[in-house]
Every structure is written in structure tokens, then in C-alpha cells.
mmCIF file of C-alpha atoms and ligand atoms in Angstrom:
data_model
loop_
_atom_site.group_PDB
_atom_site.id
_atom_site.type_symbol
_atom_site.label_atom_id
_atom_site.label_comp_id
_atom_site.label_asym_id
_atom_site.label_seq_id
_atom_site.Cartn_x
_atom_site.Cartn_y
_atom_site.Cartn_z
ATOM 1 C CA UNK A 1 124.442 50.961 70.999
ATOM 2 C CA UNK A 2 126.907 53.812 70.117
ATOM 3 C CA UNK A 3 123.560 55.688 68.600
ATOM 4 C CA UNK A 4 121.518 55.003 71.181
ATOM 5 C CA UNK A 5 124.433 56.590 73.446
ATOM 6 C CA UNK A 6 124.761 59.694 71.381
ATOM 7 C CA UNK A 7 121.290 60.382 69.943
ATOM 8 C CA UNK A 8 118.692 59.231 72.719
ATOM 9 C CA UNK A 9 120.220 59.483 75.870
ATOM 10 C CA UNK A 10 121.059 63.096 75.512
ATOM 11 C CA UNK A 11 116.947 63.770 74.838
ATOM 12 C CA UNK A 12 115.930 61.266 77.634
ATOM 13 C CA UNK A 13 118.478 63.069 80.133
ATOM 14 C CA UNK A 14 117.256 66.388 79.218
ATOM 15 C CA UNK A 15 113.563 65.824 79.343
ATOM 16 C CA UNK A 16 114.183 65.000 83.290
ATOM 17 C CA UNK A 17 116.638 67.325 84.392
ATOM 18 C CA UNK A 18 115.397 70.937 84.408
ATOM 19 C CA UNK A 19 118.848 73.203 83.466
ATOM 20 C CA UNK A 20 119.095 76.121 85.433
ATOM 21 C CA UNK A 21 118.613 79.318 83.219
ATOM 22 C CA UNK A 22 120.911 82.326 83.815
ATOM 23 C CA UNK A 23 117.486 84.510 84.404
ATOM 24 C CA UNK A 24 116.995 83.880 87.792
ATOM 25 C CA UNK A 25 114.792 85.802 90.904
ATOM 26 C CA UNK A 26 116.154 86.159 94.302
ATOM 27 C CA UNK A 27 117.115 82.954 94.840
ATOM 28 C CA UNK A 28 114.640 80.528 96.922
ATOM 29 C CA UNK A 29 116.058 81.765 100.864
ATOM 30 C CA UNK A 30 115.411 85.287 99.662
ATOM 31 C CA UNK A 31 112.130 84.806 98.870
ATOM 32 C CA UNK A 32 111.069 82.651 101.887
ATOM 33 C CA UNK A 33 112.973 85.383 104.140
ATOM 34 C CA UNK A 34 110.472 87.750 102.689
ATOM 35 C CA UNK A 35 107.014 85.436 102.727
ATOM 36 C CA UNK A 36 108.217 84.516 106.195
ATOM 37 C CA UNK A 37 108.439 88.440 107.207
ATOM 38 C CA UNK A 38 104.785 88.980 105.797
ATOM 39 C CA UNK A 39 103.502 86.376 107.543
ATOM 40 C CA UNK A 40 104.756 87.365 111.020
ATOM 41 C CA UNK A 41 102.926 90.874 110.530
ATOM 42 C CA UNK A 42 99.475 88.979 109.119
ATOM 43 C CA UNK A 43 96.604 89.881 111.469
ATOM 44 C CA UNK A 44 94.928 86.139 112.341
ATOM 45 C CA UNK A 45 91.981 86.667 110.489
ATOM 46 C CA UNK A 46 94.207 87.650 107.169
ATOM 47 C CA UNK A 47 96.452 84.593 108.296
ATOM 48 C CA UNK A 48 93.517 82.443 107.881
ATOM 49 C CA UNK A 49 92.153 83.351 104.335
ATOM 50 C CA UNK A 50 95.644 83.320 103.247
ATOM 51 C CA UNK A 51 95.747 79.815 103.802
ATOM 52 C CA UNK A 52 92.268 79.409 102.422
ATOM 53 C CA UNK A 53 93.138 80.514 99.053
ATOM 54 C CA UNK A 54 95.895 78.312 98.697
ATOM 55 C CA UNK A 55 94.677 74.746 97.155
ATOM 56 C CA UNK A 56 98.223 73.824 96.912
ATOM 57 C CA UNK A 57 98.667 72.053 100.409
ATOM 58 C CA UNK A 58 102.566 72.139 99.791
ATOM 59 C CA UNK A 59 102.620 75.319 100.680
ATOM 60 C CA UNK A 60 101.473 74.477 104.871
ATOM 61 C CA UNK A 61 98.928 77.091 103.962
ATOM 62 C CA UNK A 62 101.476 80.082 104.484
ATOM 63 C CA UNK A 63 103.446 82.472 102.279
ATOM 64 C CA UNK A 64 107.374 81.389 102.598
ATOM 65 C CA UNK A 65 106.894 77.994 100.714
ATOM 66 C CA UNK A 66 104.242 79.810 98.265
ATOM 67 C CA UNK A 67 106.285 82.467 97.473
ATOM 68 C CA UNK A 68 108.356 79.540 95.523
ATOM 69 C CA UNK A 69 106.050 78.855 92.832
ATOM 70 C CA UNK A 70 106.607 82.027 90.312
ATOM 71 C CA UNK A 71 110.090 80.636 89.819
ATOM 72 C CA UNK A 72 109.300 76.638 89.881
ATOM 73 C CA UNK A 73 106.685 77.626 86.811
ATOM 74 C CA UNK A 74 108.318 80.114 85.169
ATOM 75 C CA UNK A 75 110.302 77.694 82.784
ATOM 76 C CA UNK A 76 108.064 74.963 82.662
ATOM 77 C CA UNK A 77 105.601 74.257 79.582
ATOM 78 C CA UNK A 78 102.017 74.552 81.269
ATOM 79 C CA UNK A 79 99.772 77.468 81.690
ATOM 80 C CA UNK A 80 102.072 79.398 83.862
ATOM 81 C CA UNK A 81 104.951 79.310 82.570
ATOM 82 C CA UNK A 82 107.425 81.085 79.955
ATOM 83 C CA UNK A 83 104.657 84.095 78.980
ATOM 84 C CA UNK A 84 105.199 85.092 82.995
ATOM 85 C CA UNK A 85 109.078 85.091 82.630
ATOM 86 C CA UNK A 86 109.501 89.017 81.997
ATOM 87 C CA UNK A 87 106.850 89.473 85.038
ATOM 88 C CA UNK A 88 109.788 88.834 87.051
ATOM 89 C CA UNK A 89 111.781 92.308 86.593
ATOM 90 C CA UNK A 90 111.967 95.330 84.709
ATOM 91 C CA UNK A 91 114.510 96.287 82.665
ATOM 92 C CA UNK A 92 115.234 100.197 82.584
ATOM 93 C CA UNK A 93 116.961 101.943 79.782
ATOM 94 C CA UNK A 94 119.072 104.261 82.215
ATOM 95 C CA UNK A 95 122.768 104.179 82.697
ATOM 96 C CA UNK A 96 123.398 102.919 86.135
ATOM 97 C CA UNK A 97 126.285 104.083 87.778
ATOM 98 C CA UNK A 98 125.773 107.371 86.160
ATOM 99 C CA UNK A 99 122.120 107.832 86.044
ATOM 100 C CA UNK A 100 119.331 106.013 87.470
ATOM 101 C CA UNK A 101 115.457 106.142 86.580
ATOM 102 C CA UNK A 102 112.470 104.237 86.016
ATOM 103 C CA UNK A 103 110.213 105.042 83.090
ATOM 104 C CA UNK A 104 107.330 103.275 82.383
ATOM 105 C CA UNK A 105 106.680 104.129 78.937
ATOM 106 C CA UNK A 106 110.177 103.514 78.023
ATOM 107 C CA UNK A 107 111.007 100.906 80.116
ATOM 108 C CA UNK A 108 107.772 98.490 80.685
ATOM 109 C CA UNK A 109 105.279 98.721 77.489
ATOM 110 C CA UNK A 110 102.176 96.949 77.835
ATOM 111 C CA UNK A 111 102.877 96.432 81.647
ATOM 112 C CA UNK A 112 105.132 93.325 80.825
ATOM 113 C CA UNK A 113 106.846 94.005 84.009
ATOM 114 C CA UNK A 114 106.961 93.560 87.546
ATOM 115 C CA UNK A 115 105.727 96.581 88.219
ATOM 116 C CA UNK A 116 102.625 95.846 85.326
ATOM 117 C CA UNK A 117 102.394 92.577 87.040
ATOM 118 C CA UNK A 118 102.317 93.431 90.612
ATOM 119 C CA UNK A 119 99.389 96.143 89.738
ATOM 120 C CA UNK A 120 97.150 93.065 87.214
ATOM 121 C CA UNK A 121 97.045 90.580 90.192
ATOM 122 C CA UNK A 122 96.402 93.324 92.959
ATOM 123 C CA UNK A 123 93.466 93.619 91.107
ATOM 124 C CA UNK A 124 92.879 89.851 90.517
ATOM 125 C CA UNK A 125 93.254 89.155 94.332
ATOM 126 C CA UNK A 126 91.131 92.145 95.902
ATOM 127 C CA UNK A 127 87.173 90.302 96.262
ATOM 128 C CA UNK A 128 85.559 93.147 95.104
ATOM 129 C CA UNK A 129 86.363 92.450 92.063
ATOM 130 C CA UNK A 130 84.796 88.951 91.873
ATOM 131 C CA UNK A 131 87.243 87.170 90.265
ATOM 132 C CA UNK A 132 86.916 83.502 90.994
ATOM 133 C CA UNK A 133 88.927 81.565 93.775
ATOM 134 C CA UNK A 134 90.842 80.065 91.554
ATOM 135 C CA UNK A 135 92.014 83.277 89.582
ATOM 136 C CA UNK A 136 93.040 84.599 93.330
ATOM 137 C CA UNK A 137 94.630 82.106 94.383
ATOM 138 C CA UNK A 138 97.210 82.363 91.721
ATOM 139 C CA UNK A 139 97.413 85.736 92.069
ATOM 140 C CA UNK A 140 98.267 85.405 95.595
ATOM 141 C CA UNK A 141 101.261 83.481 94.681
ATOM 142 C CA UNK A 142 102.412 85.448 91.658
ATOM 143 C CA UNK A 143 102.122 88.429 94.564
ATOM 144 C CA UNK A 144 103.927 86.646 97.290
ATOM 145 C CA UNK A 145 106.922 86.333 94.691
ATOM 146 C CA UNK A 146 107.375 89.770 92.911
ATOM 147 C CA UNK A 147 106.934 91.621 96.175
ATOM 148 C CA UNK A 148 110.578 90.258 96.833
ATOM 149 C CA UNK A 149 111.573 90.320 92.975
ATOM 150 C CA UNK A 150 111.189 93.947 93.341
ATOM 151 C CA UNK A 151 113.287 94.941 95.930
ATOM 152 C CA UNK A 152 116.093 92.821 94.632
ATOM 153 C CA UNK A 153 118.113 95.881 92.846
ATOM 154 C CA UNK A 154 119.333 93.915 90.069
ATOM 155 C CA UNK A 155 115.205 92.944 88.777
ATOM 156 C CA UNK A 156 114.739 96.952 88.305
ATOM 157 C CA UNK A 157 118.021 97.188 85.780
ATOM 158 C CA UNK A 158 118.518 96.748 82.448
ATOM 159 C CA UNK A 159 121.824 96.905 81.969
ATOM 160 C CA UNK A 160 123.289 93.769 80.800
ATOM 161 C CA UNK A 161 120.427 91.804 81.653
ATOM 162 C CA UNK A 162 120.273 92.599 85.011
ATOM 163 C CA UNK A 163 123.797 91.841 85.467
ATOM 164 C CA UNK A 164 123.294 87.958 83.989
ATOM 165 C CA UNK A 165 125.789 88.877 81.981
ATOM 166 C CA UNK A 166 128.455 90.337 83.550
ATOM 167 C CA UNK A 167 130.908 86.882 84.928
ATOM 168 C CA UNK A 168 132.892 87.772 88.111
ATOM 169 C CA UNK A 169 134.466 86.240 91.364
ATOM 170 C CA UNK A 170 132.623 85.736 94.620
ATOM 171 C CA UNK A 171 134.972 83.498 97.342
ATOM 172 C CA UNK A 172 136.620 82.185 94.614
ATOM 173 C CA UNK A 173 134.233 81.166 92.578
ATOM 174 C CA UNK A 174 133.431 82.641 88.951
ATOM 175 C CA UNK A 175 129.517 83.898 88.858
ATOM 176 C CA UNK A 176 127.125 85.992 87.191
ATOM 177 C CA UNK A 177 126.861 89.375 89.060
ATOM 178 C CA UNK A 178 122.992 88.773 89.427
ATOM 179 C CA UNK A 179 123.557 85.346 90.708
ATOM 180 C CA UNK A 180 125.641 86.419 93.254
ATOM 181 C CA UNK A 181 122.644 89.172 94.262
ATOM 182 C CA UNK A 182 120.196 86.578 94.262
ATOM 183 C CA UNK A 183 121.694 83.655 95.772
ATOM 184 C CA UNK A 184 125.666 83.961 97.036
ATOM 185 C CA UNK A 185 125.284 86.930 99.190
ATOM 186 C CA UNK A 186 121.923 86.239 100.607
ATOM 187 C CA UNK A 187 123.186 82.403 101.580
ATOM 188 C CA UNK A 188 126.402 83.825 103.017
ATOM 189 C CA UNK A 189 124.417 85.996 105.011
ATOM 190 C CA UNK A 190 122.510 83.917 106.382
ATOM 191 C CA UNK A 191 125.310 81.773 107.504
ATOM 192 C CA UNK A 192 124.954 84.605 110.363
ATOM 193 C CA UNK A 193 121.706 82.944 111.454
ATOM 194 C CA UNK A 194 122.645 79.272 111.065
ATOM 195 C CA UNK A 195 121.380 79.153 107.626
ATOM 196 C CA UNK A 196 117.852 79.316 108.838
ATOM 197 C CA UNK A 197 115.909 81.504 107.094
ATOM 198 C CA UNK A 198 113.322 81.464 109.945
ATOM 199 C CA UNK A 199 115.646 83.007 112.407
ATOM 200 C CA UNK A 200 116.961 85.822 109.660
ATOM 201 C CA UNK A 201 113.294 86.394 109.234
ATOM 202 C CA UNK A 202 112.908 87.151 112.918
ATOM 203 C CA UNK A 203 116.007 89.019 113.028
ATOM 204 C CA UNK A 204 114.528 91.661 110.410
ATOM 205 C CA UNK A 205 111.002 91.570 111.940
ATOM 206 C CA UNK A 206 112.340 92.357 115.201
ATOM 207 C CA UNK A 207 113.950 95.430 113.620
ATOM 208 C CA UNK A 208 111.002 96.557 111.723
ATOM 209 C CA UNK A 209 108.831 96.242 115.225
ATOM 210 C CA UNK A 210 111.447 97.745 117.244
ATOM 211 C CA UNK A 211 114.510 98.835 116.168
ATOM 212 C CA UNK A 212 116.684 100.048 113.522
ATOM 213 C CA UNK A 213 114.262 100.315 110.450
ATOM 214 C CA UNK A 214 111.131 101.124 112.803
ATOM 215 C CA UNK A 215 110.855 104.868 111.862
ATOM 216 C CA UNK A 216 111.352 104.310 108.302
ATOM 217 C CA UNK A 217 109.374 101.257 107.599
ATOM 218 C CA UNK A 218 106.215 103.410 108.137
ATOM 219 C CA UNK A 219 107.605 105.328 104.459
ATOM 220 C CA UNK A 220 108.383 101.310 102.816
ATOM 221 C CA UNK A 221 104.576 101.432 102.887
ATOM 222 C CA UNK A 222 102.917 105.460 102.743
ATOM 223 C CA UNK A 223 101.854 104.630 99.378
ATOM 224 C CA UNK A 224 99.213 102.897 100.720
ATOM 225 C CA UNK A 225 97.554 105.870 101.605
ATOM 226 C CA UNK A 226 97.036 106.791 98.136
ATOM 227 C CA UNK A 227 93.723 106.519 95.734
ATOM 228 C CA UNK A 228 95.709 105.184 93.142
ATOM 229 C CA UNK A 229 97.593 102.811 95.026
ATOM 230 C CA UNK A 230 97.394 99.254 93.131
ATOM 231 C CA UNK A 231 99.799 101.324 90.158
ATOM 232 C CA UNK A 232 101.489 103.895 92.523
ATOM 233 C CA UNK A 233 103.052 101.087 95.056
ATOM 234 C CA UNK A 234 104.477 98.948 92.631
ATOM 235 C CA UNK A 235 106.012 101.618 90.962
ATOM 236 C CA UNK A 236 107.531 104.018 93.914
ATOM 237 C CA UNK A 237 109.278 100.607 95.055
ATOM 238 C CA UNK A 238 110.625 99.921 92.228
ATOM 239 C CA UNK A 239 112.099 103.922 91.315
ATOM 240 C CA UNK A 240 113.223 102.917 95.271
ATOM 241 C CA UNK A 241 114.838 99.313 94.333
ATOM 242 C CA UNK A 242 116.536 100.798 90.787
ATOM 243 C CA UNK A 243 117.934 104.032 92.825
ATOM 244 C CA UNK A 244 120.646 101.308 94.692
ATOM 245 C CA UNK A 245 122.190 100.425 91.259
ATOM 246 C CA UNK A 246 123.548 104.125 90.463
ATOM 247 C CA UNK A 247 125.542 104.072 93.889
ATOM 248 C CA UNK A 248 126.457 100.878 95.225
ATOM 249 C CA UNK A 249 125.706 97.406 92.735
ATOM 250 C CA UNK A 250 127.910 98.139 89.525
ATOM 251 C CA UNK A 251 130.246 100.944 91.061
ATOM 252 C CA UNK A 252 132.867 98.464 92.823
ATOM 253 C CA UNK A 253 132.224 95.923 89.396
ATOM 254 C CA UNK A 254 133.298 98.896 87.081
ATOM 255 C CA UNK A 255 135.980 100.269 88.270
ATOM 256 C CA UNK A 256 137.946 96.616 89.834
ATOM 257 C CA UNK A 257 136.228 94.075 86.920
ATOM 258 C CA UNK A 258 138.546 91.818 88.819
ATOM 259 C CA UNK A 259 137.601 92.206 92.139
ATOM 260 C CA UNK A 260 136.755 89.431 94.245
ATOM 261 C CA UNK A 261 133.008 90.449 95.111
ATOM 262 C CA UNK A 262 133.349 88.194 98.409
ATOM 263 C CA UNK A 263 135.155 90.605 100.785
ATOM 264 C CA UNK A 264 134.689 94.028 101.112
ATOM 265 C CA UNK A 265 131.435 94.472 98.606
ATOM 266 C CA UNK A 266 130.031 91.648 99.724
ATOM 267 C CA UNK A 267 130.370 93.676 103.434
ATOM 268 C CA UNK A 268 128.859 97.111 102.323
ATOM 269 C CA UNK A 269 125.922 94.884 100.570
ATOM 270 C CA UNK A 270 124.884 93.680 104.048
ATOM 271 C CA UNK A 271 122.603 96.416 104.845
ATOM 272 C CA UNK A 272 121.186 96.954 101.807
ATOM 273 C CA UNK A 273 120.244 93.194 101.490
ATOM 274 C CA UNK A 274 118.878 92.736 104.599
ATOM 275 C CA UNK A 275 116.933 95.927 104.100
ATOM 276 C CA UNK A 276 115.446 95.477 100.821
ATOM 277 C CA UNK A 277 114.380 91.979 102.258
ATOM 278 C CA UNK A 278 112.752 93.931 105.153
ATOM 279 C CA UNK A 279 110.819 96.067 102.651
ATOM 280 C CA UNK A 280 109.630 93.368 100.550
ATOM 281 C CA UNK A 281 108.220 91.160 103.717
ATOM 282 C CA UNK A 282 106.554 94.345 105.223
ATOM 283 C CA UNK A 283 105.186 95.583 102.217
ATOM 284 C CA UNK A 284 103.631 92.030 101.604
ATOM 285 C CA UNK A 285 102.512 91.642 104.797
ATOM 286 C CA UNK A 286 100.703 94.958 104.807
ATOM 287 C CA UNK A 287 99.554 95.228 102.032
ATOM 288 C CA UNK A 288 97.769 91.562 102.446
ATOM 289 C CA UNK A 289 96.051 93.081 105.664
ATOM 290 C CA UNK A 290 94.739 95.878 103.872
ATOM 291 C CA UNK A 291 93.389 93.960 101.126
ATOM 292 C CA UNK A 292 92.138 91.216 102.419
ATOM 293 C CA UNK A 293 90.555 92.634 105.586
ATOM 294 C CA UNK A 294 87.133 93.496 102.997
ATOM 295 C CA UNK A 295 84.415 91.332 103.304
ATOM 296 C CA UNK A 296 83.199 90.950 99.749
HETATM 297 N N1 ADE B 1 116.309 88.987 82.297
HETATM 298 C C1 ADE B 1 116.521 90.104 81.608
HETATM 299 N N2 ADE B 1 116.664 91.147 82.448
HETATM 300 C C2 ADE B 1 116.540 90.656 83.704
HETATM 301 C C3 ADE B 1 116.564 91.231 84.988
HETATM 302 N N3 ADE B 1 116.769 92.534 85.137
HETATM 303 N N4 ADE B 1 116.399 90.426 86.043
HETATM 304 C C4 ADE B 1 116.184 89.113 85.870
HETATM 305 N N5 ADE B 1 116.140 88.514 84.687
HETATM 306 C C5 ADE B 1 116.321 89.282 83.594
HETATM 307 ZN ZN1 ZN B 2 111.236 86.015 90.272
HETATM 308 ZN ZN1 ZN B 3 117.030 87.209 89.886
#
């Protein structure tokens, strides 16, 4: 019995319980913030072959629930999953808190990257050019997730993994400094919106429409406009995401290591969160219109 105890059991409780890995994406209200966003902007038409391409009926044939499945595959043995882990960020070699940048010679060879990533499954998804349904279809979903992965600052830095390994306080509680960008500080925020991620999503949508971020939004998505947009977005947002480290994510951490990240950082990150989320649901939005508005 005593080897049955010590030898099995530990294999038959690991093959069912999936261990949470320290690489992580925004965590799962981020990302449904963000389809949720893009969905309130989708023109009905758009709305509609959304939910056509997804054979997945989980996902109510909408973006917030589909935006999930990058992450629920990333780890898992299957087609899907491990090879698409480093899709998920991009790791520069700058110096944040002294210098920022984004290079993508240097910092994203053979477009391994979210930004590499973002630009492959524009492609994939746009009709003209004839990939199969299935093909798009997964695109769509690897799109609906990295167009939040890369406004999360902490996916477009390299240093120390993206902060996975740099172990701080938040309320009281000892946490990776990514985790706490992914997953603390979004869920306390949304505390402010009875932890419904529905009614934060309106909140931001109301201010993209009408309102604070209104006059700015309109530059979250000028590269549109360009010839060479399927590489050019990806990468102006994510020289835009990286730019946040150099002032704000790893100033407070270096200079008070023993800070507790739940008070007054945790305050000055409230804009920036709920802006970046802003930015990723508009751009998706948007950019689904546009590209999905051919008839092939
Ligand atoms: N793994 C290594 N670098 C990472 C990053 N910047 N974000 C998420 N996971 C990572
Ligand atoms: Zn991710
Ligand atoms: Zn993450």
C-alpha cells in the first residue's frame, strides 16, 4: 500500500490536475473585458460570421468566451499547444526603466512572437486568401487572444521573464509581478463594477464612444490606414504596450523591492489598465470589421 501511496498516486493526481505555470497571459477577466469590448463595436453583419466561424459552440458564438482558448491550449499536449506558448509575448532585450524599445530582429527571430503571430493569422483569417474554414477559425481565436496579450505591458518585456520572476507583495499576499498585472489588479478593479466583466466592458466602451479616450482611440487604430498593415499594427502596438514599462511597471518595484504593490501602485496602474484594455477591445473590434466586411 505504502508504494502504491508514494509511487502511483502522485502520477494519477498529476495526470488530472493541470498545475498552473508561472507563464501566464492576462488573466481570463482581462481577456473577456477585451473580446467583450470588440464585440460591442462589431457591425451585425461582422457579428454574424464571427459566430459562423466558430465550431466550438462553448464559445455562445461571440468573442469574450473565445478569447479563452489560446491560454486553455497553450499547455496542453494536442496540436495547439506548447509550440504556441512564445506566441503569447515578446520578450525585448532593452533595459526597462532606463530604456525602452522594440526590435524585431533582436527581439522576435523567425516571428516567434506576438507580434509574428498576430501578423501569420491576420493572414490566415482574411478570405482572400482561401485558407480553409477550419484554418480561420483557429485563427480567429488565436487573434481574439493576443490582441489583449499585447497590450498587457508586461507580454512586450523581457526582463526577467516578463516579470515571472520577480516575487513581491500585493494586499498581503506574496506574487509574481506579472501575476499581479495579469490577474490581481485587473480582479481588484473590477471589484469597481461588481466583478462583472460585462459592466467594466461597458464602462470602457462608453468611454471610447463618448468620452474620455474618444479623441485618441481614433490613433489606437490609424495603422489601419496603412498598405502594410497586417505587420505594421501588430508592431506599433506593441513599441506602444513596451513604452509603459520604462516609466511606470518596474520603477516603483526597483526602487521599494518591498513595497506592498496593493496601495498606491496598484492606484496609478488604474488608468493604464483600463486603457490598454480599451485598446486591445477596439483594436479587435475594428480590425474584425475591416477584415471581415470582404466578400471573398
Ligand atoms: N515567458 C517569458 N517571457 C514572458 C513574457 N514576457 N510574458 C509572458 N510569459 C513569458
Ligand atoms: Zn496569452
Ligand atoms: Zn501574462
Amino acid at each position: 500500500m505504502k508504494s502504491f501511496l508514494t509511487i502511483l498516486l502522485p502520477i494519477l493526481l498529476t495526470s488530472f490536475i493541470t498545475i498552473p505555470s508561472p507563464v501566464n497571459a492576462w488573466g481570463a477577466e482581462a481577456h473577456k473585458t477585451i473580446g467583450q469590448i470588440a464585440q460591442n463595436f462589431l457591425k451585425p453583419d461582422i457579428a454574424r460570421k464571427v459566430a459562423a466561424l466558430f465550431q466550438d459552440k462553448s464559445f455562445g458564438g461571440q468573442l469574450p468566451l473565445a478569447s479563452l482558448w489560446a491560454d486553455e491550449v497553450k499547455h496542453r499536449r494536442g496540436p495547439f499547444g506548447v509550440w504556441s506558448a512564445p506566441l503569447h509575448f515578446l520578450d525585448t532585450l532593452d533595459d526597462p526603466g532606463r530604456s525602452c524599445s522594440v526590435d524585431m530582429e533582436r527581439d522576435c527571430p523567425d516571428a516567434k512572437c506576438v507580434v509574428g503571430a498576430i501578423a501569420n493569422y491576420t493572414t490566415q483569417l482574411d478570405c482572400a486568401n482561401g485558407y480553409d474554414k477550419f484554418t480561420r477559425d483557429i485563427a480567429l481565436r488565436f487573434l481574439a487572444h493576443f490582441f489583449g496579450d499585447i497590450t498587457q505591458p508586461l507580454h512586450v518585456c523581457g526582463r526577467e521573464k516578463g516579470g515571472n520572476e520577480v516575487i513581491i507583495t500585493f494586499d498581503g499576499q506574496r506574487e509574481n509581478l506579472h501575476a499581479i498585472w495579469d490577474t490581481q489588479m485587473v480582479e481588484k478593479r473590477l471589484q469597481d463594477f461588481e466583478s462583472d466583466f460585462v459592466q467594466y466592458s461597458d464602462f470602457l466602451t462608453k468611454n471610447i464612444q463618448n468620452g474620455e479616450y474618444t479623441s485618441e482611440s481614433k490613433d489606437w487604430v490609424s495603422c489601419n490606414n496603412s498598405p502594410n498593415s497586417t505587420t505594421l499594427c501588430p508592431l506599433t502596438w506593441a513599441i506602444d504596450t513596451n513604452a509603459i514599462n520604462c516609466p511606470f511597471v518596474w520603477d516603483t518595484v526597483d526602487k521599494n523591492p518591498n513595497i506592498d504593490l496593493g496601495g498606491g501602485y496598484y492606484s496609478d496602474a488604474v488608468p493604464i489598465i483600463d486603457k490598454q484594455i480599451a485598446k486591445g477591445g477596439y483594436r479587435l473590434g475594428v480590425f474584425l470589421n475591416l477584415i471581415l466586411s470582404k466578400s471573398c
